[in-house]
mmCIF file of C-alpha atoms in Angstrom:
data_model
loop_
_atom_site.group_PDB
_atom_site.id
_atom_site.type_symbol
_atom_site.label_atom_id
_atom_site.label_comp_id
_atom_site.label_asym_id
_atom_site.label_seq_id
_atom_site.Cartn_x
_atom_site.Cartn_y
_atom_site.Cartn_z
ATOM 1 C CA UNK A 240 -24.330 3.228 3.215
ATOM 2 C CA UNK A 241 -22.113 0.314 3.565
ATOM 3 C CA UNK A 242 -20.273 0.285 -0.076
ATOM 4 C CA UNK A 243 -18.583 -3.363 -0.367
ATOM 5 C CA UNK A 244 -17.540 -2.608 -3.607
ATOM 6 C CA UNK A 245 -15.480 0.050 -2.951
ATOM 7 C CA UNK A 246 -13.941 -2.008 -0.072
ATOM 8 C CA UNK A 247 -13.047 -4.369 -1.974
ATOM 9 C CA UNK A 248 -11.684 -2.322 -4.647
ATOM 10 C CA UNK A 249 -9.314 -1.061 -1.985
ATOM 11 C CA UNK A 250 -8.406 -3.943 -0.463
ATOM 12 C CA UNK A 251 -7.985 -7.249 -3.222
ATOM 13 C CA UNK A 252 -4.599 -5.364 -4.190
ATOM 14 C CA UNK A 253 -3.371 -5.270 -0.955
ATOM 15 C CA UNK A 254 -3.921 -8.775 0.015
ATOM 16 C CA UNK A 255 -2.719 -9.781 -3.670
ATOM 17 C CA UNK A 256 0.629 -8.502 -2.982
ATOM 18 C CA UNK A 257 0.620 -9.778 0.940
ATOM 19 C CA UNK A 258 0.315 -13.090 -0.555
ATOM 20 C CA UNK A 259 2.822 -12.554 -3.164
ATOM 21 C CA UNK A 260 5.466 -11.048 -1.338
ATOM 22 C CA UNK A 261 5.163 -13.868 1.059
ATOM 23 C CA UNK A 262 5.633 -16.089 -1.376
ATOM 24 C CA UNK A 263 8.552 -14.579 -2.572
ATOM 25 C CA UNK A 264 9.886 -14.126 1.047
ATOM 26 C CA UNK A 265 9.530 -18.011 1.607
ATOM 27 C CA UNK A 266 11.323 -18.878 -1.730
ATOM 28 C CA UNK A 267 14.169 -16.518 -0.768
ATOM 29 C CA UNK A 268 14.400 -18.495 2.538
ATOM 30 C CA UNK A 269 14.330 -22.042 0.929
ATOM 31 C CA UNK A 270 16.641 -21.131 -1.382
ATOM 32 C CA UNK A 271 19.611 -20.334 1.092
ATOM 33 C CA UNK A 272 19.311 -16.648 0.784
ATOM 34 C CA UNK A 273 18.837 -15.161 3.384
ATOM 35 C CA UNK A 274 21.062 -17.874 4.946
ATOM 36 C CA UNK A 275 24.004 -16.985 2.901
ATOM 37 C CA UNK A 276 23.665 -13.245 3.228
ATOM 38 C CA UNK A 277 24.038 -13.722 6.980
ATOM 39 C CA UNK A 278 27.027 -15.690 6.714
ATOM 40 C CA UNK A 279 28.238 -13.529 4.183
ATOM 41 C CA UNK A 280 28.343 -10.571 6.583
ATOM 42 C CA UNK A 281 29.765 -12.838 9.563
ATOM 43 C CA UNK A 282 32.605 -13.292 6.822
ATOM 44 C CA UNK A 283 32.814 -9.877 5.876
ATOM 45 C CA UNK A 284 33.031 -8.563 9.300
ATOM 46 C CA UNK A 285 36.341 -10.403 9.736
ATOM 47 C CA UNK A 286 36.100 -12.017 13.299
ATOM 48 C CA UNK A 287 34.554 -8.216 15.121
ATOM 49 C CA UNK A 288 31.233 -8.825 16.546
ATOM 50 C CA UNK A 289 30.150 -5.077 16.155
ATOM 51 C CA UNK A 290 30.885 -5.047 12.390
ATOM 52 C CA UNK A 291 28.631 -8.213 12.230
ATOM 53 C CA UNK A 292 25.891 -6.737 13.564
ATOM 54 C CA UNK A 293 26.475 -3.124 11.533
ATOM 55 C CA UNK A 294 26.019 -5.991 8.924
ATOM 56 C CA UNK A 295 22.694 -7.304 9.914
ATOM 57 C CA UNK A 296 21.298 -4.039 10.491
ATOM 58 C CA UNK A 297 22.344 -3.420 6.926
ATOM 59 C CA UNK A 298 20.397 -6.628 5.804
ATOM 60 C CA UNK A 299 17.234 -6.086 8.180
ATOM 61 C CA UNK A 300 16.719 -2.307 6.722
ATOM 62 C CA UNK A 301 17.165 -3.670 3.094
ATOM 63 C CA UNK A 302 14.522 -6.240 3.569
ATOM 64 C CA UNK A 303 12.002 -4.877 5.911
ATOM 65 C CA UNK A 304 12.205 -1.670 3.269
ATOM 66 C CA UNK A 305 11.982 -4.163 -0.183
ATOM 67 C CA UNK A 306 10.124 -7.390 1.049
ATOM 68 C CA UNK A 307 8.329 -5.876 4.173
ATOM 69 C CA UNK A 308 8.660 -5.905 7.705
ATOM 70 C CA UNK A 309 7.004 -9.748 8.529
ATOM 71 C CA UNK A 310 9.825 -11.136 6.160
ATOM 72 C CA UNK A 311 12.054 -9.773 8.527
ATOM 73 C CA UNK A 312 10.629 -10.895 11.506
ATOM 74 C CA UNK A 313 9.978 -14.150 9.989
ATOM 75 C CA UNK A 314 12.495 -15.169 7.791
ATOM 76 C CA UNK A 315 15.805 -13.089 9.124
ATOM 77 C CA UNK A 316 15.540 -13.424 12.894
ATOM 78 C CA UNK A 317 15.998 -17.137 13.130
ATOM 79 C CA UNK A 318 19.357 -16.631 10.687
ATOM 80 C CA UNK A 319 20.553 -13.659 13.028
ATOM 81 C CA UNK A 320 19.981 -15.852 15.917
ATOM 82 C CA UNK A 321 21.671 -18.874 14.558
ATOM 83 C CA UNK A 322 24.633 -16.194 12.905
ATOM 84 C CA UNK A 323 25.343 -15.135 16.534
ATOM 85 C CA UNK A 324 25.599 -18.275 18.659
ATOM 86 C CA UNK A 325 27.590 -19.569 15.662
ATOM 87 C CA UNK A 326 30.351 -17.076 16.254
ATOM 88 C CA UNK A 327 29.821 -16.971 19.909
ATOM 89 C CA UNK A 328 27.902 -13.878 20.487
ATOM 90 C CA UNK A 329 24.760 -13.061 22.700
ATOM 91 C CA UNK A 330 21.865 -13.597 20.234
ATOM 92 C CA UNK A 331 20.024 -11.293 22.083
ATOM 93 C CA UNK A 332 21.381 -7.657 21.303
ATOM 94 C CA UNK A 333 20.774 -9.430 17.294
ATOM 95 C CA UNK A 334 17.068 -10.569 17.721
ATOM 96 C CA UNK A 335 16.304 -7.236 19.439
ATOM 97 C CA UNK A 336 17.574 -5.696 16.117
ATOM 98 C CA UNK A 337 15.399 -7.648 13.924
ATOM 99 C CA UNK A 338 12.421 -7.133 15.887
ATOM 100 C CA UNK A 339 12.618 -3.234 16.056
ATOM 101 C CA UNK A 340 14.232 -3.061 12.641
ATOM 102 C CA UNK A 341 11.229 -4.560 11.561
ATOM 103 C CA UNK A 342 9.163 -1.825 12.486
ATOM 104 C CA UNK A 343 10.745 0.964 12.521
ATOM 105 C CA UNK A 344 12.876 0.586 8.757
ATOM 106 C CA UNK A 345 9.024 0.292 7.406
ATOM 107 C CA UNK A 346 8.228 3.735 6.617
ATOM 108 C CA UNK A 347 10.768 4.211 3.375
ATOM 109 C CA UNK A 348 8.036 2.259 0.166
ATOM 110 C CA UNK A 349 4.827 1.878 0.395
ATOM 111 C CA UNK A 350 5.386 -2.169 0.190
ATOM 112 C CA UNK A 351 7.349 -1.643 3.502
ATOM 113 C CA UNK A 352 4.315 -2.195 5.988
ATOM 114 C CA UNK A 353 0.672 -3.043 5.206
ATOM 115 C CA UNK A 354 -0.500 0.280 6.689
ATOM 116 C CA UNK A 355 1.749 2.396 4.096
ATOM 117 C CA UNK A 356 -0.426 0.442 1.108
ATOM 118 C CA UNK A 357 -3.389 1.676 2.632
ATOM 119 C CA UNK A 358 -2.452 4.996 2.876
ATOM 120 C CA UNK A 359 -1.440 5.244 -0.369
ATOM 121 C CA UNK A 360 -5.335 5.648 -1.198
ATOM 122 C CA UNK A 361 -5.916 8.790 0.893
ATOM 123 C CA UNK A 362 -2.579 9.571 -0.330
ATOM 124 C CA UNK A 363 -3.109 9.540 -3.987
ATOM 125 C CA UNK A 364 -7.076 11.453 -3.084
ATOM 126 C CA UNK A 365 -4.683 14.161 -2.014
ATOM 127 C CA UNK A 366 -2.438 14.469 -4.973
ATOM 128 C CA UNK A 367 0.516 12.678 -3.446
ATOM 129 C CA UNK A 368 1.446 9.783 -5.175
ATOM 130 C CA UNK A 369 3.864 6.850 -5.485
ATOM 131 C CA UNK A 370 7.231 9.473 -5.568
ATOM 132 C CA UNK A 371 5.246 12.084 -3.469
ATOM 133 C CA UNK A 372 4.679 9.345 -0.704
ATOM 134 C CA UNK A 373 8.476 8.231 -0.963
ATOM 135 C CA UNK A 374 9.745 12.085 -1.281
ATOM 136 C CA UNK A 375 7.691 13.169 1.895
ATOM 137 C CA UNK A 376 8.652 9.909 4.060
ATOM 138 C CA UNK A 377 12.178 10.011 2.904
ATOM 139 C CA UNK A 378 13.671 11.798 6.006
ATOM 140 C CA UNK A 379 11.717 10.786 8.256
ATOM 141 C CA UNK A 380 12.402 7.026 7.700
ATOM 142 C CA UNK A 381 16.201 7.897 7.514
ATOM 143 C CA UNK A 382 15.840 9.140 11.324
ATOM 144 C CA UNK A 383 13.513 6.352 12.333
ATOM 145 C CA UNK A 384 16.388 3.935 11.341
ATOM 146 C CA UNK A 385 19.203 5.728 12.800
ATOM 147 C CA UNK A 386 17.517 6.692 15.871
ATOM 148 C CA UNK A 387 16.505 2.841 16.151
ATOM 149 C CA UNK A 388 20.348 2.087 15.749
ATOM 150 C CA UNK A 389 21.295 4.735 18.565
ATOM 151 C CA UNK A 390 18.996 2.921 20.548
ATOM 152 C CA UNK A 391 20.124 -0.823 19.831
ATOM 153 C CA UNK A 392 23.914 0.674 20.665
ATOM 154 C CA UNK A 393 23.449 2.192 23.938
ATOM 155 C CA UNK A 394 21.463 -0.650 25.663
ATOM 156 C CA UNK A 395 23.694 -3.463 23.826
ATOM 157 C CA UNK A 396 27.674 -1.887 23.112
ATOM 158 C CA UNK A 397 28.570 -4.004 26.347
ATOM 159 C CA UNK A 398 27.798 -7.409 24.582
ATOM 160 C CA UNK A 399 29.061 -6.602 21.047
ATOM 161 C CA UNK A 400 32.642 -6.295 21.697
ATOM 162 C CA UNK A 401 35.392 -8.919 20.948
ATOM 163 C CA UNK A 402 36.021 -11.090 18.161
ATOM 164 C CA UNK A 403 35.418 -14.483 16.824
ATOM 165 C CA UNK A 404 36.608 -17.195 14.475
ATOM 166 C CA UNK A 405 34.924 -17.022 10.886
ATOM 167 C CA UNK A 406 32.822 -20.031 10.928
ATOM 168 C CA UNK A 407 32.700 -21.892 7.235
ATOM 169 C CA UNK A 408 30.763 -20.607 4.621
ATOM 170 C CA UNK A 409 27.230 -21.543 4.225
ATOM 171 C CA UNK A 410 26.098 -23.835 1.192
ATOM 172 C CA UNK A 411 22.615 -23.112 -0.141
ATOM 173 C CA UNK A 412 20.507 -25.875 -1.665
ATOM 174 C CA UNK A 413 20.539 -25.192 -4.664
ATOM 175 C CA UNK A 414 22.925 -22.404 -6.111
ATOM 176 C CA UNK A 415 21.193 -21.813 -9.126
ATOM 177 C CA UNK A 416 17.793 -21.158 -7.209
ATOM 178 C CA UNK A 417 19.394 -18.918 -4.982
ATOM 179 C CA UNK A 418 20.583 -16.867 -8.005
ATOM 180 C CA UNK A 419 17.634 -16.966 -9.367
ATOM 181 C CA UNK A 420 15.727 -15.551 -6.383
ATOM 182 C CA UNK A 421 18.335 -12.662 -5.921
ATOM 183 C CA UNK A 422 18.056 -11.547 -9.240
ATOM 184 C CA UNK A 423 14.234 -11.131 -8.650
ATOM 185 C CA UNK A 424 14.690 -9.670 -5.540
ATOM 186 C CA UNK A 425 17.237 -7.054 -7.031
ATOM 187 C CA UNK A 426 14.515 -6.419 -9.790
ATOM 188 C CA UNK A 427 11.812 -5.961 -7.202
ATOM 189 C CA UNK A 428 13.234 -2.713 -5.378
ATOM 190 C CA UNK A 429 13.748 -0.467 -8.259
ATOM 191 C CA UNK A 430 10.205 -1.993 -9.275
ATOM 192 C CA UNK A 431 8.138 -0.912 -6.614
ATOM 193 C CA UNK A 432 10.688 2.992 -6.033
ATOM 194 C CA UNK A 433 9.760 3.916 -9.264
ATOM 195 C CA UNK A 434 5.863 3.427 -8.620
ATOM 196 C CA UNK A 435 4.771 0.285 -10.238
ATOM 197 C CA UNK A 436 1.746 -0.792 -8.061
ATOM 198 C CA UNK A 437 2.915 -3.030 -5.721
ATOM 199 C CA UNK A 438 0.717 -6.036 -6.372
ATOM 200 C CA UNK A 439 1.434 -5.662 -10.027
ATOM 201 C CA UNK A 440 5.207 -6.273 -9.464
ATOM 202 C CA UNK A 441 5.409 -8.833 -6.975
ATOM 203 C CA UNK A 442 2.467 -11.235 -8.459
ATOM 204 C CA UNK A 443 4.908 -12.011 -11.497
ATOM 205 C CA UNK A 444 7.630 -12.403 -9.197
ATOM 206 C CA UNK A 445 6.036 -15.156 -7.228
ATOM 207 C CA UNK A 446 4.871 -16.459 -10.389
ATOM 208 C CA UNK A 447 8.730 -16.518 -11.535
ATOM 209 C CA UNK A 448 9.841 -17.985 -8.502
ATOM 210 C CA UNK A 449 7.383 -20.950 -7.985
ATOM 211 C CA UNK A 450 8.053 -21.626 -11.815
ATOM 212 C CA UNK A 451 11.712 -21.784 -10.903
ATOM 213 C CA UNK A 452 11.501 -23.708 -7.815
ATOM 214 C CA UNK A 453 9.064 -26.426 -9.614
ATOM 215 C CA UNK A 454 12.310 -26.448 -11.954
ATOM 216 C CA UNK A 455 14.915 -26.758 -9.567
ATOM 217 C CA UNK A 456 13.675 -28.045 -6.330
ATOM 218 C CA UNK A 457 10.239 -29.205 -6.735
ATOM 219 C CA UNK A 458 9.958 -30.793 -3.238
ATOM 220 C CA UNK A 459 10.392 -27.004 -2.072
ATOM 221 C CA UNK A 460 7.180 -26.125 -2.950
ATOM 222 C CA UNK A 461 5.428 -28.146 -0.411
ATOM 223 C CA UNK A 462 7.381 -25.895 2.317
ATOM 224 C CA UNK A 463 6.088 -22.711 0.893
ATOM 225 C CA UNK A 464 3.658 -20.973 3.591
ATOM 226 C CA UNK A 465 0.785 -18.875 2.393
ATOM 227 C CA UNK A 466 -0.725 -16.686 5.301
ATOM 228 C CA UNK A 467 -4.547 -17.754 4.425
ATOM 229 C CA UNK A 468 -5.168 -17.125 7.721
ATOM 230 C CA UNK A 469 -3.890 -14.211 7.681
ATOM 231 C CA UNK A 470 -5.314 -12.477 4.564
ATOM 232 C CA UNK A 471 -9.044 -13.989 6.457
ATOM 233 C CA UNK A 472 -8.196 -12.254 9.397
ATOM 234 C CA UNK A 473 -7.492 -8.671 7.878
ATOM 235 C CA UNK A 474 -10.802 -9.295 5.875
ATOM 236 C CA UNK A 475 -12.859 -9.888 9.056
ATOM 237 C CA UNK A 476 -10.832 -6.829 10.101
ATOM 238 C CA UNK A 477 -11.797 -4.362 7.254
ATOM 239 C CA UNK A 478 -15.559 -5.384 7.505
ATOM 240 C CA UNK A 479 -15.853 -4.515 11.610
ATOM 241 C CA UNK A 480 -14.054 -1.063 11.070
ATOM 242 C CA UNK A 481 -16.252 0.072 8.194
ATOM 243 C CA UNK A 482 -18.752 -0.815 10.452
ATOM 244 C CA UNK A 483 -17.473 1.154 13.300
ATOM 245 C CA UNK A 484 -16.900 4.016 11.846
ATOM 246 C CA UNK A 485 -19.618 4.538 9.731
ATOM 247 C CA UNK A 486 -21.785 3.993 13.260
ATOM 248 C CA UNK A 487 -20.039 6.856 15.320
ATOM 249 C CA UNK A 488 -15.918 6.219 16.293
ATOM 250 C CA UNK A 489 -15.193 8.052 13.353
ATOM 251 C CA UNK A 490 -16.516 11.220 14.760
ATOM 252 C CA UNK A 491 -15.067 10.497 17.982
ATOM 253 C CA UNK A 492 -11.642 10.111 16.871
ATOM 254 C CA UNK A 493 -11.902 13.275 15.089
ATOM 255 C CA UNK A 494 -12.198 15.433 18.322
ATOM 256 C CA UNK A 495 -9.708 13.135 19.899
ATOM 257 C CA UNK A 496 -6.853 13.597 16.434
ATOM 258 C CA UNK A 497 -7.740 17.030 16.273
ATOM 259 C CA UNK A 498 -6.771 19.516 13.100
ATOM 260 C CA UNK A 499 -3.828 21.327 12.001
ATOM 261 C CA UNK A 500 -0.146 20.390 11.117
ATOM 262 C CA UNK A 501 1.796 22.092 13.364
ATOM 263 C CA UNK A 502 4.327 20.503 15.415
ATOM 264 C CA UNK A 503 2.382 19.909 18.180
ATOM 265 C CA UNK A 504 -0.619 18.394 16.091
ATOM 266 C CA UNK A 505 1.872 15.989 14.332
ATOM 267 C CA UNK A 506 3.262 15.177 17.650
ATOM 268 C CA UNK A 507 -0.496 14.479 18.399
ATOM 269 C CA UNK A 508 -1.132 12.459 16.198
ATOM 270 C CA UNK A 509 2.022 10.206 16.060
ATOM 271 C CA UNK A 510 1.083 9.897 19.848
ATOM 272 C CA UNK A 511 -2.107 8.541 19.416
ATOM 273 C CA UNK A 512 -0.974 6.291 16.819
ATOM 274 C CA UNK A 513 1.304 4.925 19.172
ATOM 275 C CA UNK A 514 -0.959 4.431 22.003
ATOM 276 C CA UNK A 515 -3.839 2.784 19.532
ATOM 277 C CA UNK A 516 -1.275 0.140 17.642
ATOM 278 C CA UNK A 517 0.395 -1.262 21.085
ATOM 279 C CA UNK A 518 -3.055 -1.045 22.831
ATOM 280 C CA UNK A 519 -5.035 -3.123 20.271
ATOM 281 C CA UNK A 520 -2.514 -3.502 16.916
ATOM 282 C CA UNK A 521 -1.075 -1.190 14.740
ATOM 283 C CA UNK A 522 -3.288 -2.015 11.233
ATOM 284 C CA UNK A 523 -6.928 -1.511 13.241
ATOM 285 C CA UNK A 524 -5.292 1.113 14.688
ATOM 286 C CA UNK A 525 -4.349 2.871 11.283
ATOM 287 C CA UNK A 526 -7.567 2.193 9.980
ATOM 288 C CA UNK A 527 -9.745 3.601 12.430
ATOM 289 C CA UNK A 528 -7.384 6.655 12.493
ATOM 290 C CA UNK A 529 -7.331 7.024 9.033
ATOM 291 C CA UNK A 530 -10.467 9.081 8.284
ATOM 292 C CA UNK A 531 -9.317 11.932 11.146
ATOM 293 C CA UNK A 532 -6.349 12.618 9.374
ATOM 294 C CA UNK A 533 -6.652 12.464 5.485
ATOM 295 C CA UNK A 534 -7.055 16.609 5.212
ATOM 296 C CA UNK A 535 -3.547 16.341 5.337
ATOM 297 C CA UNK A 536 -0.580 14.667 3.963
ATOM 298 C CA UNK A 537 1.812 15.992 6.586
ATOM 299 C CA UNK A 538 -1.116 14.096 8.990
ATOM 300 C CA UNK A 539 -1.435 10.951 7.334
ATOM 301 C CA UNK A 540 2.586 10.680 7.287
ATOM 302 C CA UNK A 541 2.328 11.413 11.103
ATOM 303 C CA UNK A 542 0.004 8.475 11.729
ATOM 304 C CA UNK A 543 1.941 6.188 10.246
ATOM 305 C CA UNK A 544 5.030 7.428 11.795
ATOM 306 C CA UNK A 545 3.021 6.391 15.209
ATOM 307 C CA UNK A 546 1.308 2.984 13.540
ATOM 308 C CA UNK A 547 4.516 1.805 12.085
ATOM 309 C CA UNK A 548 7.869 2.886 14.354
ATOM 310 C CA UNK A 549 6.045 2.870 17.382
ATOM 311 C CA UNK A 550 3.993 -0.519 18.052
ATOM 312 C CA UNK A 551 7.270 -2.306 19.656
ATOM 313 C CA UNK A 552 6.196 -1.832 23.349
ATOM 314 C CA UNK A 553 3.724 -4.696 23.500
ATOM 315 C CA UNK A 554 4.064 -8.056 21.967
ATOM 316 C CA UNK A 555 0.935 -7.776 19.810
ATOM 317 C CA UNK A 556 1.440 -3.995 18.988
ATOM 318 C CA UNK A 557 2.212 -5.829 15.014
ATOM 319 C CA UNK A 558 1.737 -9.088 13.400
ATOM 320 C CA UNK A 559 5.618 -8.461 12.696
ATOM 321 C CA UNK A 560 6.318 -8.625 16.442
ATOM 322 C CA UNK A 561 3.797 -11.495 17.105
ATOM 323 C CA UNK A 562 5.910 -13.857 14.223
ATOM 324 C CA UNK A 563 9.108 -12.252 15.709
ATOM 325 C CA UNK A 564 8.536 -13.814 19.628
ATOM 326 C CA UNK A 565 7.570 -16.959 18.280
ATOM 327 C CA UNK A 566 10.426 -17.507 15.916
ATOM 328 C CA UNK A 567 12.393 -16.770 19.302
ATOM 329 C CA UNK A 568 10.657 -19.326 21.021
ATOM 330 C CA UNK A 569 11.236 -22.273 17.767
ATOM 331 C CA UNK A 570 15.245 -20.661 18.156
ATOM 332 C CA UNK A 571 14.950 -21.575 22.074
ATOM 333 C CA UNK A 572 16.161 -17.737 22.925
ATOM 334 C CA UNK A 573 14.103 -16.687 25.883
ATOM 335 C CA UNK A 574 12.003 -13.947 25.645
ATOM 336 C CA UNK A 575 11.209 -11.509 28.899
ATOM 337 C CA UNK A 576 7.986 -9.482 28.144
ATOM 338 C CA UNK A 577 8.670 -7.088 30.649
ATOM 339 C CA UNK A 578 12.380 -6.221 29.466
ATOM 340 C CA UNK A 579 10.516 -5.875 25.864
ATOM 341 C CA UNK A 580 8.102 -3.162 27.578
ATOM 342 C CA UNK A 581 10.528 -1.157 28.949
ATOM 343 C CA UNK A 582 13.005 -1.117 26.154
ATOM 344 C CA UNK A 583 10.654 -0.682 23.751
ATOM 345 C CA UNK A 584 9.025 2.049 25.870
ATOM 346 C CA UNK A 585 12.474 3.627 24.991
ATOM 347 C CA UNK A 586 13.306 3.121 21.839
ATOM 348 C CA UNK A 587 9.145 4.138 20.971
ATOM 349 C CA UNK A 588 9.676 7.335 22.404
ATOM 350 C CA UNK A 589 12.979 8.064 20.569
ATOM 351 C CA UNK A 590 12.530 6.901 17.197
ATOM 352 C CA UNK A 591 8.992 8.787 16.574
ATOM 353 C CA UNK A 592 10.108 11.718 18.369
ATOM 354 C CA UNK A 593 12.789 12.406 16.240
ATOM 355 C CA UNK A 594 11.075 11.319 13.092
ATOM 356 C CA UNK A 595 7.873 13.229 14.076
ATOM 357 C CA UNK A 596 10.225 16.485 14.313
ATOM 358 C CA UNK A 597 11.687 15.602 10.936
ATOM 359 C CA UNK A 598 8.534 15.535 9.503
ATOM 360 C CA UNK A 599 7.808 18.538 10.878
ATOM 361 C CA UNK A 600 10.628 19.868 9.848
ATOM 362 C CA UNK A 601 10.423 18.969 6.308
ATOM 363 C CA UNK A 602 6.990 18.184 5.164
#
């Protein structure tokens, strides 16, 4: 029997802290944040292109892991973009690195990816919680990154060689703003490591930051974009896969997942996870998975292995990689499809391979 209160139980916090953390996202951006960071690095780097972009992947990983992976694709790709053609390097090899960043970096906190806040309810019915997630995902998400970054350097050493001159530092528009919204973002991390539910951390951080932008910049606030659309769209979502599972695919995909946590049943399942999200999109995908593989937390952390690192081959395999090409397109960088495919086909294989075995390994 359809149970909307339960559904809703599960899902208002979810959508509470989507909104939130966007909120927050946008403020950092307004502010010059993000903005300065990136220039910051360019700075740091001291005129070498490769220690630049060590720097942004620095920077992407930080926020995809504190502020999620759509900030990233949102908010930090344009700045990488602009970064690079400011000190005369390809932007692609940089937007590339934002984009699979985005994805792959999102396996560390549960606040990293919309799919890990789900699972933290399956999670927790298994006796895993907040520090159990982050204890059994730990590894894992440290190979996800640094395969990712393997990846990135093969295909892209060629164009991030040579220098350039330091271009002048970047002025934010209001410095006291910008302060303000680091502080919260540097109270935010610890917030959500040590457990505090996610929506419960970054609704009073929103809340902070709109009071301080009505203070500082109140002409700001009519900039600020809240995904409405968005939050609609995943409840539509929800609704059609209770449906469908309660009238047969979830007894389907259990033959299909299979049992057991073996290597080769992890394996299986980060497969399938990966086929699912680039075939249709990684949250549907997670959430008709979900019910095949919650006898298991070594399971569950293999699906989203395969839901989160591994929807880069197709361009709506994540929301994250749907905001990413269009933020390419506002940026005028050209974006091939088919070069996307193949390289992503790559980097796919790599990154949940190795953090597959990891888990494996460790779990």
């Amino acid at each position: 029997m359809f149970d909307l209160t339960a559904l809703v139980e599960r899902v208002a916090p979810i959508l509470v802290f989507l909104v939130a953390i966007t909120v927050v996202a946008e403020i950092c951006d307004l502010s010059g944040l993000f903005d300065v960071l990136a220039h910051h690095a360019a700075r740091v780097a001291r005129g070498r292109v490769v220690v630049l972009w060590l720097l942004i992947v620095g920077l992407a990983v930080a926020c995809t892991i504190v502020l999620s992976l759509d900030t990233t694709a949102v908010l930090l790709t344009p700045v990488a973009i602009v970064v690079a053609r400011q000190v005369g390097a390809p932007p692609l090899p940089f937007a590339m690195t934002t984009l699979w960043l985005a994805n792959t970096a999102s396996l560390l906190l549960p606040v990293s990816n919309l799919t890990n806040l789900l699972a933290l309810h399956p999670f927790s019915a298994l006796g895993v919680g907040s520090f159990g997630y982050i204890r059994l995902m730990a590894l894992p998400a440290v190979v996800a990154i640094l395969a990712t970054v393997a990846v990135l350097w093969l295909l892209h050493r060629r164009d991030l060689g040579g220098g350039y001159e330091t271009p002048p530092p970047a002025e934010p528009h209001d410095r006291v703003l910008m302060q303000i919204t680091a502080g919260v973002c540097v109270v935010l991390a610890p917030a959500f490591v040590v457990g505090i539910q996610p929506a419960l951390a970054s609704l009073p951080a929103a809340g902070l930051l709109l009071a301080a932008t009505y203070w500082r910049a109140p002409e700001l606030l009519r900039r600020i974009k809240v995904p409405w659309l968005t939050v609609m769209g995943i409840c539509v979502l929800f609704l059609v896969i209770d449906a469908a599972l309660r009238l047969g695919l979830e007894a389907w995909l259990r033959t299909v997942v299979g049992h057991g946590a073996s290597m080769a049943d992890l394996f299986r399942v980060s497969g399938i996870g990966v086929l699912a999200s680039n075939g249709i999109n990684n949250l549907p995908a997670y959430l008709a998975l979900e019910p095949a593989v919650t006898d298991s937390p070594a399971r569950l952390a293999a699906l989203l292995i395969g839901v989160n690192t591994g929807p880069i081959i197709t361009m709506w395999g994540s929301v994250a990689t749907l905001l990413w090409a269009s933020r390419c397109r506002s940026a005028g960088l050209t974006v091939d499809a088919g070069r996307i495919a193949r390289t992503g086909a790559l980097c796919a294989v790599v990154v949940v391979a190795a953090a597959t075995v990891t888990l494996a390994a460790t779990a």
